[in-house]
Amino acid sequence: EAAIMLVRLYGAEEEAAAKYASKEITHPFTDVGGTAAPYVAWLYTNGISNGVSETAFGASRPCTAQSYVVFLLRALGYQDGQDFQYEDAAGFAAAKGLFDPSVFSGTFLRDDLAAVTYQALGCDLKDGSTYLLDSLIKSGAVDASAAKPITSKIETYRALMAYSANLGSALDIHMDAKAEVAMSLTGVVDGEPLNQGETMPITYQGRIQMVLDEKPQMAVTMTGSAMGESIDIGMWLKDGWMYSRQNGSSYKTDVSEELDSILASYQELLEAGTGQMSASMLPFIDTITSSRSGGDTVYTMALNSAFGGMIHDLFGMMGGALDTLSEGYLENINLSVDLSNCSYTYTVGSNGNLKHVTAGIEMDMSMDLEEDAENQLAMSLGMDLEMDLAVNASGSAVKVTYPADLSQFPILIGGADGPTAIVSVGVV
């Protein structure tokens, strides 16, 4: 199945069938049936697949994400053993924007194969001349008019990614967000019925500054309210120390050993919040369009049900992990999330710099907990979030600002409320 998909990606299905029938191409594998034979012969003849031995293709083995990514990298012009090593293929592909290991974890299914193939269509060839689908059109393997809906999506998204590239290394943004959260709890606690519900407004405003270079810097200040409580948080990263302020209490923590993971968490949070997650995002885009507004270019992007499905699956895995961690104390934990709407609008100025990002997200989450017959709880949470990010600066123009006197922050050492708890306030 993977061999057939790959030959179709090259636009060579008819060529493979004709050349195999005329015996122009062949293969040495004894485990390949008649249906797949023309495809395998074409891949073998063109040096794209060599099988698992001189006489075995491995036709009865499951195709892993690792194996298929190697095929796709070869389609882009890369060679294993020269540009990358086979065992490092997934990481190399991720660096090229082709593959996100967190998305394609577990058993590699047919829809995974289709999704990663779709991602490859928007990736640059090794020589940088163009992207894969455009090269297939130029070679005559794909009809340009038939491909127009996909090429339009790819090129609009690639243009947006180019404008927002500076956000990956340095940014200075103001954030305003408001959310309406509806929560309900139903079930049985100690044998008594429970039925509670509440609607809560959440608002917050703040500024985020990040410079991710050899000496990472960061400043986050946030104020607002949630569940009737005020929020006042400040976090500053400098020289391997995290300075934290929360509702008047101040601490500093040595995070030099955890620095990489902390920065990765913030980067992932930012990318998810702004919808910027590299070319591997392509299969999750329902629509993306651009228009002019005065001297600005406005991009509007809506994510599809596949993205919601991915979020649902990730939360489902979290529920399973919680079940395991409880060591049998909680017999069942079912956690699910439905993302009914996820859309973004990006405004790019006439100077080519990103000016604004707005996001609208509607999400419903449910969690069922069961300890025993007398303790069963179902929680549902609905959230309607609107967020606006005003980009003050990006790239080399970003200058991180700190409190006037960081020496006033005492060192926090261990304990239940120790460094991890303080640092994670911003990450979560």
XYZ file of C-alpha atoms in Angstrom:
428
model
C 0.000 0.000 0.000
C 2.822 2.414 0.830
C 4.607 1.534 -2.418
C 1.447 2.199 -4.420
C 0.899 5.553 -2.679
C 4.483 6.587 -3.306
C 4.378 5.827 -7.033
C 1.126 7.785 -7.289
C 2.846 10.679 -5.525
C 5.415 10.708 -8.319
C 2.613 10.647 -10.891
C 4.127 7.490 -12.363
C 1.315 4.947 -11.982
C 0.573 4.571 -15.695
C 4.275 4.578 -16.537
C 4.949 1.833 -13.978
C 2.119 -0.344 -15.300
C 3.212 0.015 -18.949
C 6.915 -0.544 -18.326
C 6.275 -3.547 -16.089
C 3.972 -5.106 -18.687
C 6.634 -4.632 -21.376
C 9.315 -6.010 -19.011
C 11.307 -2.752 -19.129
C 11.335 -2.758 -15.328
C 11.368 -5.639 -12.865
C 12.254 -6.489 -9.283
C 14.001 -9.399 -7.500
C 11.579 -9.790 -4.567
C 9.795 -13.077 -3.967
C 7.255 -11.708 -1.465
C 5.529 -9.150 -3.747
C 2.136 -10.054 -5.246
C 0.833 -9.176 -8.670
C -1.078 -6.048 -7.621
C 1.934 -4.300 -6.132
C 4.535 -5.688 -8.557
C 4.530 -2.782 -11.087
C 4.823 -0.231 -8.284
C 7.610 -2.050 -6.464
C 9.458 -2.607 -9.753
C 9.282 1.118 -10.568
C 10.559 2.105 -7.086
C 13.324 -0.514 -7.232
C 14.440 0.494 -10.739
C 14.579 4.173 -9.746
C 16.552 3.452 -6.559
C 13.803 4.675 -4.225
C 13.270 1.378 -2.408
C 15.765 -1.450 -2.055
C 13.716 -3.861 0.072
C 14.809 -5.467 3.326
C 17.143 -7.950 1.622
C 18.249 -8.979 -1.857
C 15.151 -11.131 -2.329
C 12.601 -9.709 0.143
C 10.721 -6.423 -0.108
C 9.106 -6.853 3.335
C 5.647 -6.758 1.770
C 3.921 -8.421 4.726
C 5.518 -6.137 7.302
C 3.709 -3.030 8.561
C 5.096 0.148 7.026
C 6.329 2.422 9.797
C 6.355 6.212 9.777
C 10.150 6.010 9.820
C 10.266 3.929 6.635
C 7.770 6.047 4.746
C 9.474 9.299 5.745
C 12.688 7.923 4.204
C 10.805 7.361 0.925
C 9.449 10.918 0.987
C 12.850 12.420 1.732
C 14.193 10.602 -1.327
C 11.294 12.068 -3.333
C 12.484 15.527 -2.244
C 15.978 14.749 -3.490
C 17.688 13.790 -0.225
C 19.808 10.647 0.054
C 20.135 8.526 3.173
C 23.747 7.903 4.055
C 24.631 11.241 2.472
C 22.164 13.923 3.660
C 20.807 11.953 6.631
C 21.145 8.595 8.337
C 18.230 6.160 8.186
C 17.888 5.971 11.977
C 17.711 9.790 12.163
C 15.227 10.186 9.303
C 12.291 11.346 11.456
C 14.299 14.116 13.107
C 15.773 15.226 9.786
C 12.311 15.303 8.209
C 10.945 17.314 11.150
C 13.708 19.890 10.673
C 12.675 20.212 7.013
C 9.030 20.823 7.958
C 7.922 17.483 6.524
C 7.105 15.496 9.627
C 5.961 16.058 13.211
C 6.764 12.953 15.313
C 4.196 13.942 17.965
C 1.401 13.804 15.378
C 2.382 10.448 13.858
C 3.052 8.475 17.029
C 1.867 4.911 17.551
C 0.764 2.604 14.753
C 1.218 4.172 11.310
C -2.245 4.078 9.742
C -3.416 4.730 6.197
C -4.760 8.168 7.062
C -1.346 8.965 8.592
C 0.266 7.887 5.313
C -2.098 10.160 3.365
C -1.476 13.094 5.734
C 2.319 12.921 5.651
C 2.211 12.553 1.851
C 0.058 15.681 1.729
C 2.625 17.476 3.901
C 5.371 16.480 1.481
C 3.555 18.214 -1.392
C 4.249 21.580 0.236
C 7.892 20.934 1.168
C 10.900 22.345 -0.678
C 13.046 20.103 -2.818
C 16.604 19.628 -1.609
C 17.957 22.092 -4.200
C 15.492 24.774 -3.030
C 14.230 25.411 -6.564
C 10.554 24.910 -5.705
C 8.213 22.737 -3.628
C 7.326 19.137 -4.463
C 3.834 19.599 -5.924
C 5.025 22.444 -8.149
C 7.865 20.241 -9.423
C 5.374 17.461 -10.219
C 3.229 19.936 -12.161
C 6.231 21.228 -14.095
C 7.303 17.682 -14.966
C 3.829 16.890 -16.305
C 3.113 14.260 -13.653
C 0.251 16.322 -12.161
C -2.317 18.444 -13.992
C -1.994 22.111 -12.964
C -5.730 22.872 -13.107
C -6.600 19.804 -11.028
C -3.962 20.784 -8.461
C -4.996 24.461 -8.285
C -6.968 24.237 -4.997
C -3.978 22.642 -3.271
C -1.313 24.861 -4.839
C -3.311 27.950 -3.814
C -3.466 26.687 -0.238
C 0.220 25.791 -0.178
C 1.419 29.071 -1.641
C -0.800 31.228 0.590
C 0.344 29.353 3.691
C 4.000 29.510 2.633
C 3.674 33.278 2.168
C 2.187 33.617 5.648
C 4.941 31.470 7.156
C 7.572 33.674 5.497
C 6.071 36.812 7.049
C 5.937 35.271 10.524
C 9.359 33.565 10.386
C 10.907 36.132 12.723
C 8.495 35.141 15.487
C 10.383 31.875 15.883
C 13.555 33.580 17.119
C 12.391 36.771 18.781
C 9.114 38.552 19.432
C 7.486 41.289 21.461
C 3.697 41.120 21.594
C 0.789 42.528 23.561
C -1.950 40.009 24.265
C -5.636 40.608 25.024
C -7.939 37.665 25.551
C -11.407 36.977 26.834
C -13.191 33.709 27.314
C -16.587 32.517 28.421
C -16.334 29.193 30.234
C -19.343 27.046 31.138
C -18.641 24.198 33.579
C -20.875 21.480 34.992
C -20.295 18.665 37.477
C -22.681 15.722 37.732
C -22.469 12.320 39.359
C -22.295 10.716 42.785
C -19.907 11.644 45.601
C -19.915 9.450 48.728
C -23.234 8.052 47.557
C -24.864 11.486 47.313
C -26.011 12.917 43.966
C -24.136 15.933 42.630
C -25.348 18.442 40.070
C -23.552 21.776 39.824
C -23.060 24.277 37.039
C -21.365 27.637 36.628
C -20.525 30.105 33.888
C -17.294 32.049 34.329
C -15.822 34.945 32.375
C -12.039 34.977 32.035
C -10.044 37.978 30.872
C -6.350 38.666 30.727
C -4.005 41.175 29.195
C -0.264 41.147 29.073
C 2.995 41.391 27.230
C 5.303 38.599 26.076
C 8.900 39.201 25.037
C 11.207 36.399 23.967
C 14.672 36.227 22.424
C 15.786 32.662 21.721
C 19.488 32.840 20.939
C 22.644 31.584 22.654
C 21.571 33.515 25.783
C 17.775 33.078 25.943
C 15.800 35.965 27.419
C 12.127 36.243 28.268
C 9.678 38.559 29.985
C 6.006 37.755 30.574
C 3.601 40.022 32.455
C -0.075 39.183 32.708
C -3.061 40.670 34.556
C -6.722 39.738 34.491
C -9.379 37.742 36.296
C -10.639 34.163 36.370
C -13.215 32.442 38.567
C -13.667 35.650 40.536
C -9.980 35.888 41.352
C -7.567 38.508 40.064
C -4.481 37.468 38.102
C -1.175 39.301 38.397
C 1.800 37.316 37.105
C 5.269 38.300 36.063
C 8.057 36.016 34.844
C 11.520 36.979 33.623
C 14.250 34.688 32.300
C 17.826 35.965 32.399
C 21.223 34.241 32.635
C 19.662 30.850 33.471
C 17.484 32.207 36.293
C 13.690 32.456 36.284
C 12.364 35.398 38.271
C 8.700 34.936 39.165
C 6.072 37.174 40.707
C 2.564 36.010 41.488
C 0.030 38.232 43.240
C 2.735 40.050 45.212
C 4.980 37.085 46.090
C 8.399 37.039 44.378
C 10.980 34.271 43.881
C 13.914 33.362 41.701
C 14.901 29.868 40.595
C 17.959 28.417 38.894
C 16.552 26.814 35.734
C 19.780 26.446 33.779
C 19.435 22.649 33.652
C 15.754 22.780 32.608
C 16.177 25.710 30.227
C 15.726 23.802 26.973
C 12.479 22.137 28.055
C 11.063 25.388 29.453
C 11.787 27.276 26.246
C 10.349 24.444 24.163
C 7.134 24.587 26.208
C 6.789 28.319 25.668
C 7.547 27.964 21.965
C 4.926 25.245 21.554
C 2.418 27.337 23.482
C 3.066 30.332 21.242
C 2.883 28.290 18.038
C -0.371 26.654 19.088
C -1.821 30.031 20.109
C -0.947 31.680 16.817
C -1.520 28.678 14.541
C 2.112 28.710 13.391
C 3.441 25.163 13.548
C 5.589 24.727 10.414
C 4.641 23.119 7.112
C 3.472 19.993 8.948
C 0.349 22.065 9.729
C -0.785 21.880 6.089
C -3.146 18.856 6.344
C -5.020 20.549 9.187
C -5.884 23.713 7.247
C -9.459 23.779 5.971
C -9.219 27.126 4.197
C -6.663 29.917 3.945
C -7.162 33.096 1.939
C -5.508 36.486 1.602
C -6.942 39.916 0.854
C -5.825 43.544 0.824
C -6.910 46.132 3.389
C -5.340 49.490 2.659
C -1.611 48.867 2.670
C -1.976 45.653 4.691
C -2.396 42.047 3.630
C -4.918 40.077 5.687
C -4.718 36.272 5.876
C -7.690 34.287 7.185
C -7.178 30.642 8.142
C -9.612 28.046 9.477
C -8.504 24.658 10.771
C -10.429 21.511 9.933
C -11.891 18.546 11.789
C -8.599 16.639 11.420
C -6.972 19.183 13.743
C -9.839 18.760 16.191
C -9.396 15.000 15.917
C -5.707 15.309 16.718
C -6.495 17.389 19.819
C -9.141 14.843 20.799
C -6.645 11.983 20.486
C -3.988 13.826 22.504
C -6.393 14.428 25.382
C -7.548 10.810 25.155
C -3.957 9.678 25.656
C -3.664 12.030 28.639
C -6.703 10.355 30.194
C -5.055 6.961 29.770
C -1.865 8.249 31.364
C -3.789 9.620 34.350
C -5.517 6.265 34.717
C -2.130 4.521 34.814
C -0.590 7.018 37.226
C -3.446 6.546 39.694
C -2.280 2.901 40.064
C -5.820 1.544 40.091
C -7.216 4.133 42.515
C -9.287 5.539 39.693
C -10.637 2.643 37.656
C -11.607 4.734 34.627
C -10.611 8.168 33.424
C -12.112 9.183 30.097
C -10.934 12.540 28.791
C -12.053 13.974 25.473
C -11.992 17.325 23.705
C -14.077 18.518 20.756
C -12.827 21.556 18.858
C -15.811 22.953 16.980
C -14.103 26.087 15.681
C -10.510 27.212 15.359
C -9.771 30.205 13.157
C -7.050 32.837 12.849
C -6.624 36.187 11.134
C -3.170 37.623 10.435
C -2.473 41.208 9.377
C 0.819 41.901 7.593
C 1.947 45.494 7.116
C 3.266 47.065 3.929
C 6.804 46.620 5.319
C 6.320 42.837 5.349
C 6.175 42.548 9.141
C 3.385 40.762 11.000
C 1.244 43.344 12.855
C -1.694 41.472 14.395
C -2.947 37.952 15.021
C -6.487 37.263 16.178
C -7.804 33.827 17.139
C -11.249 32.419 17.763
C -11.517 29.008 19.404
C -14.605 27.105 20.541
C -13.913 23.964 22.538
C -15.846 21.446 24.607
C -14.065 19.136 27.045
C -15.498 16.258 29.033
C -13.946 14.063 31.700
C -15.444 11.044 33.453
C -13.877 9.808 36.695
C -14.881 6.580 38.396
C -13.457 5.469 41.730
C -16.238 3.070 42.762
C -20.022 2.819 42.675
C -20.395 5.603 45.262
C -17.905 7.960 43.648
C -18.485 8.759 40.012
C -18.004 12.182 38.535
C -18.599 13.657 35.091
C -17.248 17.092 34.251
C -17.963 19.097 31.119
C -16.275 22.318 30.140
C -17.209 24.560 27.244
C -14.969 27.462 26.255
C -15.378 30.258 23.739
C -12.055 32.106 23.432
C -11.203 35.282 21.554
C -7.577 36.435 21.509
C -5.760 39.380 19.956
C -1.980 39.618 19.644
C -0.446 42.941 18.651
C 3.118 42.480 17.425
C 5.313 45.309 18.726
C 8.542 43.954 17.258
C 10.130 40.767 15.932
C 13.589 39.503 15.056
C 16.567 41.705 15.872
C 14.338 44.647 16.840
C 13.222 42.910 20.057
C 14.699 44.189 23.328
C 13.590 42.375 26.486
C 12.784 44.609 29.465
C 13.293 43.557 33.099
C 12.328 44.922 36.536
C 14.708 47.628 37.737
C 16.087 45.530 40.607
C 16.120 41.739 40.216
C 18.118 41.403 43.454
C 14.842 41.783 45.364
C 13.776 38.276 44.308
C 14.727 35.686 47.006
C 15.971 32.236 45.936
C 13.317 29.542 46.056
C 14.614 26.144 47.199
C 12.651 22.884 46.803
C 9.532 21.892 48.692
C 6.031 21.072 47.499
C 5.643 24.617 46.207
C 9.166 24.648 44.811
C 10.653 25.706 41.508
C 8.590 23.404 39.301
C 5.314 24.798 40.615
C 6.411 28.377 40.111
C 7.924 27.865 36.664
C 4.904 25.928 35.397
C 2.502 28.815 36.061
C 3.487 30.455 32.792
C 3.889 27.225 30.837
C 0.402 25.950 31.580
